[in-house]
PDB file of C-alpha atoms and ligand atoms in Angstrom:
ATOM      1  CA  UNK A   1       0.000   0.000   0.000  1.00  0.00           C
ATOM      2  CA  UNK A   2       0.960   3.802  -0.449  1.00  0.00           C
ATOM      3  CA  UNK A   3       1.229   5.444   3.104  1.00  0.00           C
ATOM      4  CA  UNK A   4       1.058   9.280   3.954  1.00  0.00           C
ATOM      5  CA  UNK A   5       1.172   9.640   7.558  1.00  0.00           C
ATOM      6  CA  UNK A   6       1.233  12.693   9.461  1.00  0.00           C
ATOM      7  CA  UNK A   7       3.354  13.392  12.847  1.00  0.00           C
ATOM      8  CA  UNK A   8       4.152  16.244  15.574  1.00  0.00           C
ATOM      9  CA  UNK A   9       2.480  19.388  16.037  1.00  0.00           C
ATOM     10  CA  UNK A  10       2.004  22.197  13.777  1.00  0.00           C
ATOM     11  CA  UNK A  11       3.108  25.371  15.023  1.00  0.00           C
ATOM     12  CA  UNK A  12       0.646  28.763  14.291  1.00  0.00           C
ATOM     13  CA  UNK A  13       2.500  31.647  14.124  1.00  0.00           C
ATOM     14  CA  UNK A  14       1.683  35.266  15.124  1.00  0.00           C
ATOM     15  CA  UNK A  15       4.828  36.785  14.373  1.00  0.00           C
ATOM     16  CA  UNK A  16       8.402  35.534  12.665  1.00  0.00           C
ATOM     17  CA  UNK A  17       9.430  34.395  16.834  1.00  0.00           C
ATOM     18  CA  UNK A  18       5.748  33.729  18.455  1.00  0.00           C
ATOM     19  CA  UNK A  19       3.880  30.899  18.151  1.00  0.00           C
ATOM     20  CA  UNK A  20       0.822  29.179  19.171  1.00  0.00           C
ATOM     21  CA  UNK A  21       1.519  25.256  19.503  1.00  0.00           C
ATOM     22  CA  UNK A  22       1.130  21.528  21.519  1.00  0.00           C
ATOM     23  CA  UNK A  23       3.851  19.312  23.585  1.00  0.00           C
ATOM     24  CA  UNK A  24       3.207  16.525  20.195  1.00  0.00           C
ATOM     25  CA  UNK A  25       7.096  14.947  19.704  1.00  0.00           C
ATOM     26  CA  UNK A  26       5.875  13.265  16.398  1.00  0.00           C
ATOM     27  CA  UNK A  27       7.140   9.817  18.097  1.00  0.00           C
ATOM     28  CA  UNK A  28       3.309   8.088  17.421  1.00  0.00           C
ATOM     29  CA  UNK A  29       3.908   9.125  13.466  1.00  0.00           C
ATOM     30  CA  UNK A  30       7.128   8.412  13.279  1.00  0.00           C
ATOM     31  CA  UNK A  31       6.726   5.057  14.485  1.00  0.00           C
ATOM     32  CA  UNK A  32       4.132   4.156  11.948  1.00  0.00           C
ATOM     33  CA  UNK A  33       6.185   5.529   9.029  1.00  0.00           C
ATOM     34  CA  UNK A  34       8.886   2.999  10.092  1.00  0.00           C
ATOM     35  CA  UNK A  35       6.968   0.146  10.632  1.00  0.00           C
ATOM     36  CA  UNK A  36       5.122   0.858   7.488  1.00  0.00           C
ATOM     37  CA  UNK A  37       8.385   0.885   5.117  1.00  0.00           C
ATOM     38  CA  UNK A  38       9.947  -1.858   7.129  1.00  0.00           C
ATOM     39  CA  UNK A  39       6.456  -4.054   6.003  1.00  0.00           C
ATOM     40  CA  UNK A  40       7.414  -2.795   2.770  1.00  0.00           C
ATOM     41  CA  UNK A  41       5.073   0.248   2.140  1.00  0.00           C
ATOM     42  CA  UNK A  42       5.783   3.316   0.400  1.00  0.00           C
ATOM     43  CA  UNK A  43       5.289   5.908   2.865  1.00  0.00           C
ATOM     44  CA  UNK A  44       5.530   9.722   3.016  1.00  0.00           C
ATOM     45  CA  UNK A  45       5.951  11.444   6.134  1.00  0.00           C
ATOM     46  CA  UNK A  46       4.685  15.166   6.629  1.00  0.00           C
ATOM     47  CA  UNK A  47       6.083  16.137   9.819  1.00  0.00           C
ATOM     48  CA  UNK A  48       5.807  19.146  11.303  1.00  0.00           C
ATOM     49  CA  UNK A  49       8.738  20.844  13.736  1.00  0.00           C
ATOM     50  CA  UNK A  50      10.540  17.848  15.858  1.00  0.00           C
ATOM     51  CA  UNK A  51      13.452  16.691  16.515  1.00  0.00           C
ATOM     52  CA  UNK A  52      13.243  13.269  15.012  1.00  0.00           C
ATOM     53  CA  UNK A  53      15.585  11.341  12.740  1.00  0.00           C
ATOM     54  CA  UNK A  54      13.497  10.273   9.227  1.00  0.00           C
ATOM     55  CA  UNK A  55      12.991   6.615   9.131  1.00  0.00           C
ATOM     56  CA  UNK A  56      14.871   4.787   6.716  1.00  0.00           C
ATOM     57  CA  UNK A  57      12.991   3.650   3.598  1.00  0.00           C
ATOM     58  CA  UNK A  58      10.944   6.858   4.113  1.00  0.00           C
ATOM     59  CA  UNK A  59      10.061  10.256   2.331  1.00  0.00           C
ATOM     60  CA  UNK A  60      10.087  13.323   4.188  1.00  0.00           C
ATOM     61  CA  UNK A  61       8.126  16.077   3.559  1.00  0.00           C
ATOM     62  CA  UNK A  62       8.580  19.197   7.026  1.00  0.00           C
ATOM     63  CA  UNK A  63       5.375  21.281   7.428  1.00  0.00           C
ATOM     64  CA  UNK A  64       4.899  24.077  10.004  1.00  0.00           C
ATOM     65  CA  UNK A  65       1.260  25.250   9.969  1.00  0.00           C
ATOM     66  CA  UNK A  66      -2.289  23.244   9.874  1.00  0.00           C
ATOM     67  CA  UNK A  67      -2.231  24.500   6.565  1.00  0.00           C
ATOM     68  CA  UNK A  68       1.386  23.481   5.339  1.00  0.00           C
ATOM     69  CA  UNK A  69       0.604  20.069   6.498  1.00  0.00           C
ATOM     70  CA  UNK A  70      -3.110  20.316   4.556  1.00  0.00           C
ATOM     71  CA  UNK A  71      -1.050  21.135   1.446  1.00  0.00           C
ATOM     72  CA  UNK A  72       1.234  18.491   2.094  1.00  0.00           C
ATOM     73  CA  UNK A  73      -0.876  15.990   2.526  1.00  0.00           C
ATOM     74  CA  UNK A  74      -3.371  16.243  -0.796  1.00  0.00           C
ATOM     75  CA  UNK A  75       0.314  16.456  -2.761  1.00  0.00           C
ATOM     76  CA  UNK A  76       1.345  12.841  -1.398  1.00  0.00           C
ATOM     77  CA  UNK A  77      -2.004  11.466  -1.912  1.00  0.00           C
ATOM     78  CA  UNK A  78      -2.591  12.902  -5.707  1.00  0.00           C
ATOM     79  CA  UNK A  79       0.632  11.336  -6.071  1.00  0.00           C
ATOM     80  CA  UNK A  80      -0.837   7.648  -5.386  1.00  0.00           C
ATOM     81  CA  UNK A  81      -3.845   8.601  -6.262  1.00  0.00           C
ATOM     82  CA  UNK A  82      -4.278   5.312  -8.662  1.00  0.00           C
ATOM     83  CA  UNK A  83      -2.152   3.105  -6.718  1.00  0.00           C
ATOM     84  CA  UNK A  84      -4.128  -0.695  -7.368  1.00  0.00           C
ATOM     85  CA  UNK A  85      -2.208  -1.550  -3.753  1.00  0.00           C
ATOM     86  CA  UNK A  86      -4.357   1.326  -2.095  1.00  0.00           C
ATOM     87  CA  UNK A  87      -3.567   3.985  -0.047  1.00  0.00           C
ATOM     88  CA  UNK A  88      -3.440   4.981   3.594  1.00  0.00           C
ATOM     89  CA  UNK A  89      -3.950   8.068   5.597  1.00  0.00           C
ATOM     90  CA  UNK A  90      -2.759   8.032   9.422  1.00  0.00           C
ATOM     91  CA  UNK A  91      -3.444  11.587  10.616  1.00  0.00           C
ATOM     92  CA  UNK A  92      -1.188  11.067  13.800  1.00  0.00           C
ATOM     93  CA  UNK A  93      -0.192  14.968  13.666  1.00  0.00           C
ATOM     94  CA  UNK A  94      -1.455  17.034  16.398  1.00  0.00           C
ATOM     95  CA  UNK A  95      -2.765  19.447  14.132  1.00  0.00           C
ATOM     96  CA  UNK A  96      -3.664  23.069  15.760  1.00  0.00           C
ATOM     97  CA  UNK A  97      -7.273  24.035  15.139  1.00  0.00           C
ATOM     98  CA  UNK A  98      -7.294  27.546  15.635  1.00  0.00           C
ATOM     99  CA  UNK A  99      -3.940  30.123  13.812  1.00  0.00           C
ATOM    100  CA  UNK A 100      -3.545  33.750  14.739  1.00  0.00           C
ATOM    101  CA  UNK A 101      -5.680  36.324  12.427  1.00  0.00           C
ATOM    102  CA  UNK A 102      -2.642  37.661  11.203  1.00  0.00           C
ATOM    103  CA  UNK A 103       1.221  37.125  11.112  1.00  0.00           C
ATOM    104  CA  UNK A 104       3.069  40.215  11.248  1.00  0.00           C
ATOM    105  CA  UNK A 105       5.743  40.291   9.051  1.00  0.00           C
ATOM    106  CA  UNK A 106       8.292  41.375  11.847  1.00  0.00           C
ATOM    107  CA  UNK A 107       8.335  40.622  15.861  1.00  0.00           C
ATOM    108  CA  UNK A 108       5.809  42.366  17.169  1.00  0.00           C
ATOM    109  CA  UNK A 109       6.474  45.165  20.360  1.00  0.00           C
ATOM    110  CA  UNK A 110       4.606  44.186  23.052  1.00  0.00           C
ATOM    111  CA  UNK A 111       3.447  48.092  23.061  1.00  0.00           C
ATOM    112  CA  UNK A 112       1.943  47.137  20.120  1.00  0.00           C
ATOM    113  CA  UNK A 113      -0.210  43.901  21.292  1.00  0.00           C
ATOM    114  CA  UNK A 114      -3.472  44.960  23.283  1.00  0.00           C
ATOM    115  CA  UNK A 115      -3.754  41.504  24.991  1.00  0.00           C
ATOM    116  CA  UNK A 116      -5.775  40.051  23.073  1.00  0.00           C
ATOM    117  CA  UNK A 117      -5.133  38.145  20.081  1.00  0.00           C
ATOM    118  CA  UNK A 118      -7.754  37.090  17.526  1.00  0.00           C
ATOM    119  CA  UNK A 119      -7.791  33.545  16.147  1.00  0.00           C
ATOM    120  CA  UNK A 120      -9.395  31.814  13.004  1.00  0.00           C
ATOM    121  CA  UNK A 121      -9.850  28.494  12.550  1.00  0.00           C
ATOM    122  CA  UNK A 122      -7.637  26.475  10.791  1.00  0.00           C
ATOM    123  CA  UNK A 123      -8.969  24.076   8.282  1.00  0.00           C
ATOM    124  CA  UNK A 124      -9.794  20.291   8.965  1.00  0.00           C
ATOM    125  CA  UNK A 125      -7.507  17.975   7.438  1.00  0.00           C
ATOM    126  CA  UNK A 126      -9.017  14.704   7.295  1.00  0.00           C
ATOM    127  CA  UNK A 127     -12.462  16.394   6.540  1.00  0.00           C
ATOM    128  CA  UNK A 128     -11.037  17.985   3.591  1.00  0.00           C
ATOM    129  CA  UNK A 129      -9.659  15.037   2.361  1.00  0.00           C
ATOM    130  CA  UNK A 130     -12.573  13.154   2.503  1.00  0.00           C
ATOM    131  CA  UNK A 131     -14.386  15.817   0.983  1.00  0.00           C
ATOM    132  CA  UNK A 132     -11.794  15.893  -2.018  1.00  0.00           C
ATOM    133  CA  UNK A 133     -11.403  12.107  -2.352  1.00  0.00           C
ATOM    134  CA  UNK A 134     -15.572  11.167  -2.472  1.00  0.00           C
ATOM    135  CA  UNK A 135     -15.238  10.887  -5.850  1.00  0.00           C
ATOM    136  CA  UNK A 136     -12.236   9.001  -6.180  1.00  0.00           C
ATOM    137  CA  UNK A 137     -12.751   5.050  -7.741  1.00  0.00           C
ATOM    138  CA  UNK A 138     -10.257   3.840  -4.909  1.00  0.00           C
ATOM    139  CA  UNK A 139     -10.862   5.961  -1.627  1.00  0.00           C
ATOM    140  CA  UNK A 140      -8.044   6.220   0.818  1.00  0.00           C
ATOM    141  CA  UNK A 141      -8.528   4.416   3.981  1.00  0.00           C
ATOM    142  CA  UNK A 142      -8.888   7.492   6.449  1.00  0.00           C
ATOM    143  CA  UNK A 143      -7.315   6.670  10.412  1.00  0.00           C
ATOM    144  CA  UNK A 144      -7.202   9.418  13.049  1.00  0.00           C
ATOM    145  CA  UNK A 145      -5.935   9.806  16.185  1.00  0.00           C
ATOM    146  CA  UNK A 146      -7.693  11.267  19.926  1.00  0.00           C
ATOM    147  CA  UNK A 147      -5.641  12.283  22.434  1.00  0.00           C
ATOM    148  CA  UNK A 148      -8.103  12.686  24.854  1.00  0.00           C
ATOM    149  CA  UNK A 149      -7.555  13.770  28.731  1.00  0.00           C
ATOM    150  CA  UNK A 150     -11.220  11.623  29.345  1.00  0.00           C
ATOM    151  CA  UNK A 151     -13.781   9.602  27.776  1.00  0.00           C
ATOM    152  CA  UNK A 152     -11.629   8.957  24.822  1.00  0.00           C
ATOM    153  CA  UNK A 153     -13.324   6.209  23.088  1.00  0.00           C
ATOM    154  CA  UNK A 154     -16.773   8.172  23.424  1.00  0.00           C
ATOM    155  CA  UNK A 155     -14.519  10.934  22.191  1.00  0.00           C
ATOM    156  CA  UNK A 156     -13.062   8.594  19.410  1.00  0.00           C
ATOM    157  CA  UNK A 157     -16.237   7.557  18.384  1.00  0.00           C
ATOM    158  CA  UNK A 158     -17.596  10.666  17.198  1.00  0.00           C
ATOM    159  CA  UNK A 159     -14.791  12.153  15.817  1.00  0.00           C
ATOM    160  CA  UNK A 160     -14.611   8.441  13.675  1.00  0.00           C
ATOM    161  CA  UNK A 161     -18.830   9.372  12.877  1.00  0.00           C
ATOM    162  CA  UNK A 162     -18.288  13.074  12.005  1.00  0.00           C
ATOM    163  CA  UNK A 163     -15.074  13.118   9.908  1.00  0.00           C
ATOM    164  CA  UNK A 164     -15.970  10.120   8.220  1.00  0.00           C
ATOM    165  CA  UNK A 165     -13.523   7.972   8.974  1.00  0.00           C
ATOM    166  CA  UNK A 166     -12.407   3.698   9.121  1.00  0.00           C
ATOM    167  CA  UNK A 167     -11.013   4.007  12.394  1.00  0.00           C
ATOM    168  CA  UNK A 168      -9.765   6.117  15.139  1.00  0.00           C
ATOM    169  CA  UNK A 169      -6.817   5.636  17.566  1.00  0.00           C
ATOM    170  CA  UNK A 170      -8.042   6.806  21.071  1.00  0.00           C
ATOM    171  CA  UNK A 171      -5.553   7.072  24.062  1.00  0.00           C
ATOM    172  CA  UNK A 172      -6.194   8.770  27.296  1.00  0.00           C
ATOM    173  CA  UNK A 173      -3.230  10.963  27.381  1.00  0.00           C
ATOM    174  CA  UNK A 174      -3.353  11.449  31.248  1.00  0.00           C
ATOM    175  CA  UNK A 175      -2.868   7.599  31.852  1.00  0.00           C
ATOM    176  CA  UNK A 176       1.180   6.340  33.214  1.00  0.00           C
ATOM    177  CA  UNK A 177       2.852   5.331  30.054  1.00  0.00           C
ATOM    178  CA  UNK A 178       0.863   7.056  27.351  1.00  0.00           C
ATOM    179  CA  UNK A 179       0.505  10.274  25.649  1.00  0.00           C
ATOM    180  CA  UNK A 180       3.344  12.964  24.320  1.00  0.00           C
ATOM    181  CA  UNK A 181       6.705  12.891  24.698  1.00  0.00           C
ATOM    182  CA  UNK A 182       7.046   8.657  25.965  1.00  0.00           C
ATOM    183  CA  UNK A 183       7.974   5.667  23.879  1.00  0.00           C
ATOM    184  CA  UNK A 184       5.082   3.842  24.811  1.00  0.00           C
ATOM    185  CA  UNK A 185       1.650   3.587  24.356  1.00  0.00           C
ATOM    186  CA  UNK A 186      -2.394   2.835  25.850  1.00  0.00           C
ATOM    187  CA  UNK A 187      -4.582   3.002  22.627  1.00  0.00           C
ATOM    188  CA  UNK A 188      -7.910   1.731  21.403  1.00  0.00           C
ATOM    189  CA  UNK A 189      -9.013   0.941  18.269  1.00  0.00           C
ATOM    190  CA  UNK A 190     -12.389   2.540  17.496  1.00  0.00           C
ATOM    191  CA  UNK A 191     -13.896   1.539  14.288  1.00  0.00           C
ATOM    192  CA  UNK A 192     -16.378   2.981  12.555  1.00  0.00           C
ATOM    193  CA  UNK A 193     -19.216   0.478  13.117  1.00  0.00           C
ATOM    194  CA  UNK A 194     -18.309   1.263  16.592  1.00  0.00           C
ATOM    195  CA  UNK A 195     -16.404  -1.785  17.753  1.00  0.00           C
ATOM    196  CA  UNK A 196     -14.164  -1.329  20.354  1.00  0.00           C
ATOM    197  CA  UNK A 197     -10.166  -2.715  20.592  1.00  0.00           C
ATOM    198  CA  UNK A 198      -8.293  -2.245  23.232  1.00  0.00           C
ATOM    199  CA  UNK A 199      -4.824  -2.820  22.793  1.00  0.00           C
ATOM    200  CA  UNK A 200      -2.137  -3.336  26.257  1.00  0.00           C
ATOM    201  CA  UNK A 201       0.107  -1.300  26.937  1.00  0.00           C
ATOM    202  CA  UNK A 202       3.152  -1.147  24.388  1.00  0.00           C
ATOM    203  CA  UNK A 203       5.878   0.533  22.804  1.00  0.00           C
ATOM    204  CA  UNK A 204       4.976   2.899  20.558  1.00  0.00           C
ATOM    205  CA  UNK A 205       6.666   0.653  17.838  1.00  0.00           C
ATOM    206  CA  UNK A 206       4.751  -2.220  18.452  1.00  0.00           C
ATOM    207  CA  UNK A 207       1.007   0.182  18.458  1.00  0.00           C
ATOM    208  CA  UNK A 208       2.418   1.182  14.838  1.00  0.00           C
ATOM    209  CA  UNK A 209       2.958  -2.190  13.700  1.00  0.00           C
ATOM    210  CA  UNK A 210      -0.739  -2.850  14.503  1.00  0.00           C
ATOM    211  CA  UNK A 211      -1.913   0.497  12.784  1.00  0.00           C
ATOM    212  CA  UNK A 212      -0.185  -0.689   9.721  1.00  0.00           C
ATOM    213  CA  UNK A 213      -1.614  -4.135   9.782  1.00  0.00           C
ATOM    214  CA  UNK A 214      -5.262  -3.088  10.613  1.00  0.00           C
ATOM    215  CA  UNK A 215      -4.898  -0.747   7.659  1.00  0.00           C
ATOM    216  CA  UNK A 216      -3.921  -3.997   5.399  1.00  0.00           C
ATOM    217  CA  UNK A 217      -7.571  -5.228   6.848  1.00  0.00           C
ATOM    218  CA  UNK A 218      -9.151  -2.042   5.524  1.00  0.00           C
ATOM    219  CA  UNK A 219      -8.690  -3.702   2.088  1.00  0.00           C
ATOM    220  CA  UNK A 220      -5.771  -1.819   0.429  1.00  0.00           C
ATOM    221  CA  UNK A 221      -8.184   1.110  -0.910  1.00  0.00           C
ATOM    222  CA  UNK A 222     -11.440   0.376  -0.105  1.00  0.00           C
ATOM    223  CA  UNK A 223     -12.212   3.014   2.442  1.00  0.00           C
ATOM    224  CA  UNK A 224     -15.736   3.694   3.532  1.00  0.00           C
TER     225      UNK A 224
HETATM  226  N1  CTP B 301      -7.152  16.805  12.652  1.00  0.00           N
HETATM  227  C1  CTP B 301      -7.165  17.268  11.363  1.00  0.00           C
HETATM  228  N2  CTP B 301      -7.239  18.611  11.130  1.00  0.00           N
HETATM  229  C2  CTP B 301      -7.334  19.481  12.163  1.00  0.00           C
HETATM  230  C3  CTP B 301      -7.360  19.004  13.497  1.00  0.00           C
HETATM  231  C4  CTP B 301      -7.258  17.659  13.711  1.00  0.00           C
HETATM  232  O1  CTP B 301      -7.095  16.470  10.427  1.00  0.00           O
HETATM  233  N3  CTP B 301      -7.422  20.785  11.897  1.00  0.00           N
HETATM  234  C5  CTP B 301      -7.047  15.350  12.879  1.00  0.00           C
HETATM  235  C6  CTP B 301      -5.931  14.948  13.828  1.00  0.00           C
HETATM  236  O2  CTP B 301      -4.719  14.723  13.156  1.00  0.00           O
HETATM  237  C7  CTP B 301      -6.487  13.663  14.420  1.00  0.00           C
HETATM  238  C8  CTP B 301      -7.981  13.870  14.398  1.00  0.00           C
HETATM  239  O3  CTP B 301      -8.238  14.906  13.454  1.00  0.00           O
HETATM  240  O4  CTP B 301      -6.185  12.530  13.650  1.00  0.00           O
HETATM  241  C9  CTP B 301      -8.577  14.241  15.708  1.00  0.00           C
HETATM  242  O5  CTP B 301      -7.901  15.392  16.183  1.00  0.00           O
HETATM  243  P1  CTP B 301      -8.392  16.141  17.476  1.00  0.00           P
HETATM  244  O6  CTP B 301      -7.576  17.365  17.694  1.00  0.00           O
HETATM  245  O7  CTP B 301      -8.482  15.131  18.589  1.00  0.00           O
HETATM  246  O8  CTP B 301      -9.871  16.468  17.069  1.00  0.00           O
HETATM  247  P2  CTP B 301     -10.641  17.757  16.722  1.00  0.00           P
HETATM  248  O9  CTP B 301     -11.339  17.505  15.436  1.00  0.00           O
HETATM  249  O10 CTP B 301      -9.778  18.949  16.822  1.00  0.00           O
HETATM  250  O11 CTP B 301     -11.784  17.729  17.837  1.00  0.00           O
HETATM  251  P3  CTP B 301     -12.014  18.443  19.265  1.00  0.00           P
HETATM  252  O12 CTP B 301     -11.364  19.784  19.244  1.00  0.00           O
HETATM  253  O13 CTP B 301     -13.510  18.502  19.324  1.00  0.00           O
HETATM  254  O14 CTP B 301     -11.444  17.489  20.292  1.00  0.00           O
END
């Protein structure tokens, strides 16, 4: 299968040294780029600002904003667009939903900030993509992520409903051992029919390894 798969946060700026952003270390993406191309997937990685090594076998594209990594994204997948293998989108990128109204060209004074800055939203990524790829004779199987700090398979489950997607990755980011930053992992697999699986505790790696695999299940382009 072809695999785009986003990591890390996006960053929102409001001037060239100010920016609105999350504590995402890409390590949840980055770990299903490599155990995608080490099951012998094509993968592109959009990552946005980390400090992470790019997998071997993979190719990198760096994003900053919501909206570089939007950009980013519907380039790798026109790319495969045809692919008979299908194609895979894992949205693990802590994408910001809301940018400053404006970016001043230079830093900003703070005698020239009031206190309050406006923002706008940014737009959706996965719903745009399954907006844009409806009409497409192979759809790409669509897989979120929700971090969650409670109820995050109730979370999951609508986010899976409203964007449209085959499954969602739900971890509780307030449990020991899961959540930004660590190399391991609580997650459960929501899928759109609304089944619930809970996966142990685990590295990261090994949570990737069964990402990639459940994709395989989605039927290598199917989508829903
Ligand atoms: N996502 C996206 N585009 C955005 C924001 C999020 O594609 N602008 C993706 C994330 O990469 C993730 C999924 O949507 O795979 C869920 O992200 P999350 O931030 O948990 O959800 P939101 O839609 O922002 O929902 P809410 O703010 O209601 O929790």
């Amino acid at each position: 299968m072809k695999f785009v798969v986003t990591a890390g946060p996006t960053r929102e700026h409001l001037d060239p040294v100010r920016f609105l952003s999350n504590p995402s270390t890409g390590k949840m993406g980055f770990a299903v780029a490599r155990a995608a191309a080490r099951a012998g997937h094509d993968v592109t990685l959009v990552a946005g600002p980390v400090a992470l090594a790019t997998p071997k076998g993979v190719a990198r594209v760096d994003a900053v904003s919501a909206r570089d990594v939007l950009a980013a994204v519907e380039a790798a997948l026109a790319a495969v667009k045809d692919a008979p293998d299908g194609v895979a989108l894992v949205m693990t990128a802590a994408v910001a939903d809301w940018r400053p109204a404006t970016c001043a060209a230079k830093k900003l004074k703070k005698s020239a900030m009031s206190g309050t800055l406006k923002l706008v939203r940014n737009p959706d990524v996965l719903k745009t993509v399954r907006a844009k790829t409806r009409t497409w004779k192979r759809k790409p199987v669509l897989v979120g992520f929700a971090a969650e700090t409670g109820e995050p398979t109730a979370e999951a489950a609508r986010k899976c409903r409203e964007k449209g997607l085959a499954m969602v990755v739900a971890n509780d980011v307030t449990q020991p051992g899961a959540g930004f930053g660590v190399d391991t992992n609580r997650v459960t697999f929501v899928l759109a029919d609304g089944t619930l699986e809970p996966l142990p505790l685990m590295t990261k790696d090994a949570v990737a390894r069964r990402i990639v695999e459940k994709c395989r299940t989605f039927g290598g382009g199917g989508g829903i």
